Tab-separated table of C-alpha atoms in Angstrom:
chain	number	residue	atom	x	y	z
A	1	MET	CA	26.489	-8.958	-0.537
A	2	GLN	CA	28.154	-5.771	-1.769
A	3	MET	CA	26.530	-2.510	-0.671
A	4	THR	CA	26.589	0.258	-3.272
A	5	MET	CA	25.131	3.675	-3.989
A	6	ARG	CA	24.159	5.118	-7.337
A	7	TRP	CA	26.429	7.864	-8.679
A	8	PHE	CA	25.672	9.927	-11.783
A	9	GLY	CA	29.217	11.017	-12.588
A	10	PRO	CA	31.246	14.192	-11.973
A	11	ASP	CA	29.156	16.324	-14.319
A	12	GLU	CA	25.702	15.020	-13.391
A	13	ASP	CA	25.985	14.411	-9.635
A	14	LYS	CA	26.464	17.115	-7.019
A	15	ILE	CA	27.580	14.467	-4.501
A	16	PRO	CA	31.335	13.805	-4.667
A	17	LEU	CA	32.651	10.253	-4.513
A	18	GLU	CA	34.634	11.213	-1.411
A	19	HIS	CA	31.366	11.736	0.473
A	20	ILE	CA	29.922	8.423	-0.702
A	21	ARG	CA	33.123	6.725	0.454
A	22	GLN	CA	32.417	7.984	3.976
A	23	VAL	CA	29.062	6.177	4.232
A	24	PRO	CA	29.700	3.121	6.448
A	25	GLY	CA	29.239	-0.134	4.561
A	26	VAL	CA	29.417	1.248	1.020
A	27	GLU	CA	31.968	-0.605	-1.094
A	28	GLY	CA	31.084	0.557	-4.578
A	29	VAL	CA	29.131	2.922	-6.777
A	30	VAL	CA	26.698	2.127	-9.572
A	31	GLY	CA	27.531	4.257	-12.588
A	32	ALA	CA	26.478	5.075	-16.132
A	33	LEU	CA	27.360	7.369	-19.024
A	34	TYR	CA	24.783	10.067	-19.683
A	35	ASP	CA	26.492	11.836	-22.561
A	36	VAL	CA	26.208	8.884	-24.962
A	37	ALA	CA	23.047	8.743	-27.058
A	38	VAL	CA	20.725	5.806	-26.411
A	39	GLY	CA	21.656	3.071	-28.869
A	40	ASP	CA	25.259	4.179	-29.444
A	41	VAL	CA	28.282	2.139	-28.383
A	42	TRP	CA	29.769	3.258	-25.076
A	43	PRO	CA	33.336	4.372	-25.914
A	44	VAL	CA	36.227	2.634	-24.199
A	45	ASP	CA	37.886	5.881	-23.156
A	46	LYS	CA	34.742	7.175	-21.425
A	47	ILE	CA	34.235	3.881	-19.577
A	48	LYS	CA	37.885	3.818	-18.504
A	49	HIS	CA	37.639	7.366	-17.156
A	50	MET	CA	34.392	6.718	-15.255
A	51	VAL	CA	35.597	3.496	-13.634
A	52	GLY	CA	38.959	5.089	-12.902
A	53	LEU	CA	37.322	7.895	-10.934
A	54	ALA	CA	35.600	5.361	-8.691
A	55	HIS	CA	38.813	3.426	-8.132
A	56	GLN	CA	40.729	6.614	-7.301
A	57	ALA	CA	38.162	7.287	-4.583
A	58	GLY	CA	38.643	3.792	-3.136
A	59	LEU	CA	35.357	2.453	-4.496
A	60	LYS	CA	34.448	-0.363	-6.879
A	61	MET	CA	32.291	0.046	-9.978
A	62	GLU	CA	31.036	-3.397	-10.944
A	63	VAL	CA	27.410	-2.477	-11.736
A	64	ILE	CA	26.122	-0.181	-14.488
A	65	GLU	CA	22.623	1.313	-14.349
A	66	SER	CA	21.794	1.424	-17.079
A	67	VAL	CA	22.680	0.843	-20.706
A	68	ASN	CA	19.317	2.019	-21.981
A	69	ILE	CA	17.677	0.051	-24.764
A	70	HIS	CA	16.711	1.883	-27.933
A	71	ASP	CA	12.993	2.115	-28.659
A	72	ASP	CA	13.523	0.409	-32.039
A	73	ILE	CA	14.524	-2.780	-30.189
A	74	LYS	CA	11.402	-2.669	-28.033
A	75	ILE	CA	9.171	-1.914	-31.014
A	76	GLY	CA	10.860	-4.541	-33.193
A	77	LEU	CA	11.863	-2.373	-36.154
A	78	PRO	CA	14.400	-3.625	-38.749
A	79	SER	CA	16.934	-1.120	-37.399
A	80	ARG	CA	17.031	-3.028	-34.104
A	81	ASP	CA	19.775	-5.366	-35.317
A	82	GLN	CA	22.296	-2.539	-35.561
A	83	TYR	CA	21.317	-1.256	-32.105
A	84	ILE	CA	21.690	-4.768	-30.695
A	85	GLU	CA	25.154	-5.045	-32.259
A	86	ASN	CA	26.024	-1.759	-30.572
A	87	TYR	CA	24.718	-3.125	-27.274
A	88	GLN	CA	26.839	-6.262	-27.649
A	89	GLN	CA	29.942	-4.131	-28.157
A	90	THR	CA	29.090	-1.993	-25.136
A	91	ILE	CA	28.874	-5.173	-23.024
A	92	ARG	CA	32.342	-6.198	-24.228
A	93	ASN	CA	33.733	-2.735	-23.527
A	94	LEU	CA	32.283	-2.648	-19.999
A	95	ALA	CA	33.621	-6.121	-19.213
A	96	ARG	CA	37.162	-4.923	-19.998
A	97	PHE	CA	36.981	-2.631	-16.982
A	98	GLY	CA	35.545	-5.053	-14.438
A	99	VAL	CA	31.806	-4.468	-14.849
A	100	LYS	CA	29.883	-7.578	-13.757
A	101	VAL	CA	26.203	-6.540	-13.905
A	102	ILE	CA	24.129	-4.363	-16.243
A	103	CYS	CA	20.782	-3.191	-14.873
A	104	TYR	CA	18.276	-2.326	-17.606
A	105	ASN	CA	14.550	-2.117	-18.217
A	106	PHE	CA	12.206	-2.903	-21.097
A	107	MET	CA	9.492	-0.311	-20.471
A	108	PRO	CA	8.022	1.488	-23.479
A	109	VAL	CA	8.450	5.280	-23.694
A	110	PHE	CA	8.940	6.024	-19.962
A	111	ASP	CA	11.629	4.289	-17.862
A	112	TRP	CA	9.631	5.075	-14.725
A	113	MET	CA	6.711	7.256	-13.747
A	114	LYS	CA	6.135	9.572	-10.805
A	115	THR	CA	3.522	12.305	-10.755
A	116	GLU	CA	4.975	14.374	-7.911
A	117	MET	CA	8.700	15.033	-7.617
A	118	ASN	CA	8.521	17.158	-4.453
A	119	TYR	CA	5.764	15.533	-2.398
A	120	VAL	CA	5.774	17.049	1.098
A	121	LEU	CA	5.615	14.604	4.009
A	122	PRO	CA	4.269	15.541	7.457
A	123	ASP	CA	7.812	15.959	8.828
A	124	GLY	CA	8.610	18.490	6.102
A	125	SER	CA	10.867	16.201	4.053
A	126	LEU	CA	10.372	15.947	0.294
A	127	THR	CA	9.924	12.758	-1.689
A	128	MET	CA	8.518	11.386	-4.946
A	129	ALA	CA	4.979	10.062	-5.287
A	130	PHE	CA	2.648	8.503	-7.825
A	131	GLU	CA	-1.059	9.267	-7.929
A	132	LYS	CA	-3.107	8.010	-10.864
A	133	LYS	CA	-5.049	11.267	-11.056
A	134	GLY	CA	-1.708	12.884	-11.865
A	135	ILE	CA	-1.556	11.221	-15.279
A	136	ASP	CA	-5.144	12.059	-16.200
A	137	LYS	CA	-3.944	14.755	-18.565
A	138	SER	CA	-2.197	15.098	-21.915
A	139	LEU	CA	1.097	13.320	-22.524
A	140	GLU	CA	2.806	16.635	-23.144
A	141	GLN	CA	1.594	17.930	-19.764
A	142	VAL	CA	2.837	14.841	-17.937
A	143	VAL	CA	6.269	15.062	-19.573
A	144	ARG	CA	6.543	18.798	-18.952
A	145	GLU	CA	5.591	18.505	-15.261
A	146	VAL	CA	8.172	15.785	-14.596
A	147	LEU	CA	10.970	17.623	-16.418
A	148	ASP	CA	10.061	21.006	-14.921
A	149	ASN	CA	10.327	19.553	-11.412
A	150	SER	CA	13.677	17.810	-11.841
A	151	ASN	CA	15.476	20.632	-10.006
A	152	GLY	CA	17.579	21.227	-13.108
A	153	PHE	CA	19.052	17.718	-13.235
A	154	ALA	CA	18.895	15.207	-16.070
A	155	LEU	CA	16.546	12.318	-15.310
A	156	PRO	CA	17.620	8.887	-16.617
A	157	GLY	CA	15.077	7.555	-19.089
A	158	TRP	CA	13.511	10.996	-19.488
A	159	GLU	CA	15.747	12.433	-22.169
A	160	PRO	CA	14.084	15.720	-23.260
A	161	GLU	CA	15.179	15.288	-26.880
A	162	ARG	CA	13.614	11.802	-27.037
A	163	LEU	CA	10.371	12.865	-25.364
A	164	ALA	CA	10.034	16.131	-27.294
A	165	GLY	CA	7.917	14.218	-29.790
A	166	VAL	CA	6.116	12.045	-27.269
A	167	GLN	CA	2.986	11.706	-29.417
A	168	GLU	CA	5.064	10.449	-32.349
A	169	LEU	CA	6.916	8.051	-30.043
A	170	PHE	CA	3.599	6.703	-28.739
A	171	ALA	CA	2.387	6.245	-32.315
A	172	LYS	CA	5.342	3.956	-33.013
A	173	TYR	CA	4.131	1.672	-30.208
A	174	LYS	CA	0.521	1.519	-31.422
A	175	ASP	CA	0.844	-2.108	-32.619
A	176	VAL	CA	2.990	-3.273	-29.693
A	177	ASP	CA	0.999	-5.276	-27.139
A	178	ASP	CA	2.271	-7.453	-24.283
A	179	LYS	CA	2.835	-10.428	-26.576
A	180	THR	CA	4.817	-8.397	-29.105
A	181	LEU	CA	6.904	-6.743	-26.399
A	182	ARG	CA	7.721	-10.171	-24.921
A	183	THR	CA	8.743	-11.437	-28.350
A	184	ASN	CA	11.008	-8.428	-28.836
A	185	LEU	CA	12.538	-8.876	-25.380
A	186	VAL	CA	13.417	-12.490	-26.166
A	187	TYR	CA	14.853	-11.448	-29.544
A	188	PHE	CA	17.122	-9.017	-27.683
A	189	LEU	CA	18.129	-11.466	-24.944
A	190	GLU	CA	18.894	-14.292	-27.369
A	191	ARG	CA	21.511	-12.036	-28.941
A	192	VAL	CA	23.090	-10.370	-25.920
A	193	ILE	CA	23.139	-13.197	-23.360
A	194	PRO	CA	25.716	-15.272	-25.323
A	195	VAL	CA	27.996	-12.222	-25.319
A	196	CYS	CA	27.450	-11.850	-21.568
A	197	GLU	CA	28.369	-15.500	-21.018
A	198	GLU	CA	31.488	-15.000	-23.111
A	199	VAL	CA	32.791	-11.999	-21.135
A	200	GLY	CA	31.394	-12.675	-17.646
A	201	VAL	CA	28.658	-10.044	-17.445
A	202	LYS	CA	25.117	-10.562	-16.132
A	203	MET	CA	22.024	-8.768	-17.400
A	204	ALA	CA	19.554	-7.784	-14.677
A	205	ILE	CA	16.134	-6.563	-15.785
A	206	HIS	CA	14.359	-4.000	-13.597
A	207	PRO	CA	10.611	-4.424	-12.931
A	208	ASP	CA	8.167	-2.046	-14.552
A	209	ASP	CA	7.550	1.110	-12.550
A	210	PRO	CA	4.640	1.090	-11.914
A	211	PRO	CA	4.045	-2.655	-12.457
A	212	TYR	CA	0.780	-2.191	-14.338
A	213	SER	CA	-0.244	-0.520	-17.568
A	214	ILE	CA	-0.476	3.262	-17.812
A	215	PHE	CA	-1.421	5.214	-20.953
A	216	GLY	CA	-2.357	1.858	-22.498
A	217	LEU	CA	1.316	0.843	-22.783
A	218	PRO	CA	2.257	-2.847	-22.529
A	219	ARG	CA	3.872	-4.206	-19.368
A	220	VAL	CA	5.890	-7.453	-19.246
A	221	VAL	CA	7.955	-7.235	-16.012
A	222	LYS	CA	5.280	-6.681	-13.409
A	223	ASN	CA	4.976	-9.786	-11.176
A	224	ARG	CA	6.334	-13.200	-10.212
A	225	ASP	CA	5.024	-14.968	-13.314
A	226	ASP	CA	6.622	-12.389	-15.626
A	227	LEU	CA	9.980	-12.793	-13.894
A	228	ASP	CA	9.711	-16.569	-14.110
A	229	TRP	CA	8.888	-16.359	-17.807
A	230	ILE	CA	11.868	-14.076	-18.507
A	231	CYS	CA	14.285	-16.374	-16.677
A	232	ASN	CA	12.982	-19.427	-18.550
A	233	ALA	CA	12.739	-17.763	-21.981
A	234	VAL	CA	16.531	-17.531	-22.196
A	235	ASP	CA	17.654	-19.948	-19.500
A	236	SER	CA	21.091	-18.748	-18.469
A	237	PRO	CA	22.623	-17.560	-15.195
A	238	ALA	CA	23.554	-14.420	-17.129
A	239	ASN	CA	19.858	-13.610	-17.663
A	240	GLY	CA	18.688	-12.252	-14.336
A	241	ILE	CA	16.835	-9.624	-12.364
A	242	THR	CA	17.287	-6.303	-10.619
A	243	LEU	CA	14.712	-6.866	-7.905
A	244	CYS	CA	13.363	-3.464	-6.908
A	245	THR	CA	11.233	-3.819	-3.788
A	246	GLY	CA	9.632	-0.439	-4.413
A	247	SER	CA	8.519	-1.191	-7.963
A	248	ILE	CA	7.279	-4.716	-7.245
A	249	GLY	CA	5.650	-3.490	-4.022
A	250	GLU	CA	3.653	-0.834	-5.866
A	251	ASP	CA	1.140	-3.566	-6.702
A	252	PRO	CA	-0.270	-4.926	-3.398
A	253	GLU	CA	-1.024	-8.230	-5.128
A	254	ASN	CA	2.701	-8.934	-5.413
A	255	ASN	CA	4.196	-10.835	-2.466
A	256	VAL	CA	7.549	-9.078	-2.350
A	257	TYR	CA	9.048	-11.470	0.222
A	258	ASP	CA	8.127	-14.666	-1.639
A	259	ILE	CA	9.409	-13.230	-4.924
A	260	LEU	CA	12.696	-12.229	-3.295
A	261	ALA	CA	13.097	-15.648	-1.679
A	262	GLU	CA	12.307	-17.662	-4.808
A	263	PHE	CA	14.535	-15.827	-7.252
A	264	THR	CA	17.386	-15.540	-4.749
A	265	ARG	CA	17.277	-19.322	-4.344
A	266	ARG	CA	17.320	-19.631	-8.127
A	267	LYS	CA	20.436	-17.387	-8.257
A	268	ARG	CA	18.717	-14.937	-10.601
A	269	ILE	CA	18.738	-11.754	-8.491
A	270	HIS	CA	22.025	-10.120	-9.430
A	271	PHE	CA	21.173	-6.673	-8.082
A	272	ALA	CA	18.640	-5.464	-5.508
A	273	HIS	CA	17.138	-2.000	-5.125
A	274	VAL	CA	15.855	-1.937	-1.569
A	275	ARG	CA	13.456	0.855	-0.687
A	276	ASN	CA	10.235	1.252	1.223
A	277	ILE	CA	7.023	2.799	-0.080
A	278	LYS	CA	3.807	3.857	1.593
A	279	LEU	CA	0.673	2.770	-0.232
A	280	ILE	CA	-2.019	5.420	0.094
A	281	LYS	CA	-5.080	4.141	-1.748
A	282	ASP	CA	-5.916	2.416	-5.029
A	283	LYS	CA	-2.190	1.743	-5.645
A	284	ASP	CA	-1.228	5.384	-5.188
A	285	PHE	CA	1.951	5.652	-3.101
A	286	TYR	CA	4.826	7.806	-1.976
A	287	GLU	CA	8.428	6.880	-1.334
A	288	CYS	CA	9.135	7.011	2.385
A	289	ALA	CA	12.076	6.586	4.735
A	290	HIS	CA	13.610	3.102	4.578
A	291	PRO	CA	12.692	1.759	8.075
A	292	SER	CA	9.647	-0.516	8.235
A	293	PRO	CA	7.399	1.671	10.457
A	294	TYR	CA	7.327	4.422	7.841
A	295	GLY	CA	6.048	2.383	4.915
A	296	SER	CA	4.033	-0.588	3.727
A	297	LEU	CA	6.929	-3.044	3.470
A	298	ASP	CA	8.562	-4.999	6.287
A	299	MET	CA	12.208	-4.294	5.560
A	300	TYR	CA	13.439	-6.922	7.993
A	301	LYS	CA	11.522	-9.528	5.990
A	302	VAL	CA	12.933	-8.074	2.758
A	303	MET	CA	16.515	-8.461	3.958
A	304	GLN	CA	15.731	-11.819	5.542
A	305	ALA	CA	14.440	-13.170	2.218
A	306	LEU	CA	17.723	-12.189	0.589
A	307	HIS	CA	19.988	-13.320	3.423
A	308	ASP	CA	18.372	-16.658	4.226
A	309	ASN	CA	18.303	-17.716	0.583
A	310	GLY	CA	21.958	-17.037	-0.138
A	311	PHE	CA	22.010	-13.605	-1.797
A	312	GLU	CA	25.510	-12.854	-3.104
A	313	GLY	CA	24.804	-9.936	-5.421
A	314	TYR	CA	24.896	-6.180	-5.264
A	315	ILE	CA	22.478	-4.060	-3.298
A	316	ARG	CA	21.758	-0.372	-2.971
A	317	PRO	CA	19.309	1.755	-1.069
A	318	ASP	CA	16.953	3.205	-3.597
A	319	HIS	CA	15.387	6.626	-3.664
A	320	GLY	CA	15.797	8.816	-0.628
A	321	ARG	CA	13.886	11.829	0.622
A	322	PHE	CA	15.344	15.321	0.767
A	323	ILE	CA	16.025	16.029	4.445
A	324	TRP	CA	18.008	18.595	6.446
A	325	GLY	CA	17.613	21.229	3.710
A	326	GLU	CA	19.346	19.200	1.017
A	327	THR	CA	18.462	19.776	-2.626
A	328	GLY	CA	19.438	17.987	-5.829
A	329	ARG	CA	18.207	15.326	-8.251
A	330	PRO	CA	14.857	14.033	-6.920
A	331	GLY	CA	15.348	10.748	-5.093
A	332	TYR	CA	19.119	11.015	-5.008
A	333	GLY	CA	20.185	13.212	-2.138
A	334	LEU	CA	23.046	11.949	0.009
A	335	TYR	CA	21.669	12.140	3.532
A	336	ASP	CA	18.566	9.966	3.410
A	337	ARG	CA	20.199	7.371	1.175
A	338	ALA	CA	23.110	7.213	3.630
A	339	LEU	CA	20.620	6.601	6.435
A	340	GLY	CA	19.100	3.865	4.267
A	341	VAL	CA	22.496	2.209	3.804
A	342	THR	CA	23.170	2.233	7.530
A	343	TYR	CA	19.754	0.751	8.277
A	344	LEU	CA	20.096	-2.024	5.692
A	345	VAL	CA	23.642	-2.845	6.806
A	346	GLY	CA	22.364	-3.065	10.391
A	347	LEU	CA	19.601	-5.470	9.410
A	348	TRP	CA	22.108	-7.607	7.489
A	349	GLU	CA	24.475	-7.747	10.483
A	350	ALA	CA	21.613	-8.791	12.762
A	351	LEU	CA	20.618	-11.569	10.339
A	352	GLN	CA	24.185	-12.823	10.113
A	353	LYS	CA	24.614	-12.900	13.872
A	354	LYS	CA	21.244	-14.577	14.365
A	355	GLN	CA	22.336	-17.303	11.950
A	356	HIS	CA	25.393	-18.076	14.065
């Protein structure tokens, strides 16, 4: 298990690598390029610079989150073949600099959805939340509220230029149902997985967030059966999962612990986002502190499912609250994520010592 933290780069992240290096247990950072348009090839010089910064700080960068997938691939337009070729070249370029895992998602239009970016908890800390009543408004309103509450930071998957014409983007998906989206996912995987096998990179799909349909959009990565189907559709060790406990846990019908155990045994979880959430009612939730008493997930059982079934991948705490007066990109302050790392590392140590 390699503990990591997400880092948005020197221009997009107010947290310096030197501070991340000081978090006990963190060996690497999970990076990405945010100044390359979705669908374009990631340039070698930019990758070299990004990875080099991590190495200079004494950290590894073996996971990328994420090389976003162009909407034309998800929709299945003729132009997808060129975007897939670009993606293949990006995989080759990343492999040259030691990248082992690419986390990605296949969600239409929105890479994730929260309705409240500064939800106030009883202790005064701020977090992100999702309440279904919060999307009972026009698409333009939803987009504007999320972007206006980003504290001035770019939000991955919420590119303002792409969402400026959100109605037009939705119109392009009008004939895309679950079956079509699955077909287009397989089309993509059949072309990139052989490249991954060739250069030693693993693809790791992130569950839908939330793991059920909103705005009538299709959803194909929402539960155990979907994950099983994806792994079998292109049956290769390079075709795997980013298991996000928060996203999967947002649907109470999902047994997070059984899903973790099964796909860890099958060697298909290459990357794990471990966070706790507190379910409120009717699948509404907020993101809470990592320890079990604060949320709806038993984090000991989460780590136990990974540990006892031979998890050897990468892990990171996921979204943190803003505490102690910190401000920044919602979900990505330093302090609460550092507490999350320490907690998860402590659970892992206890499980290792119990085993012996």
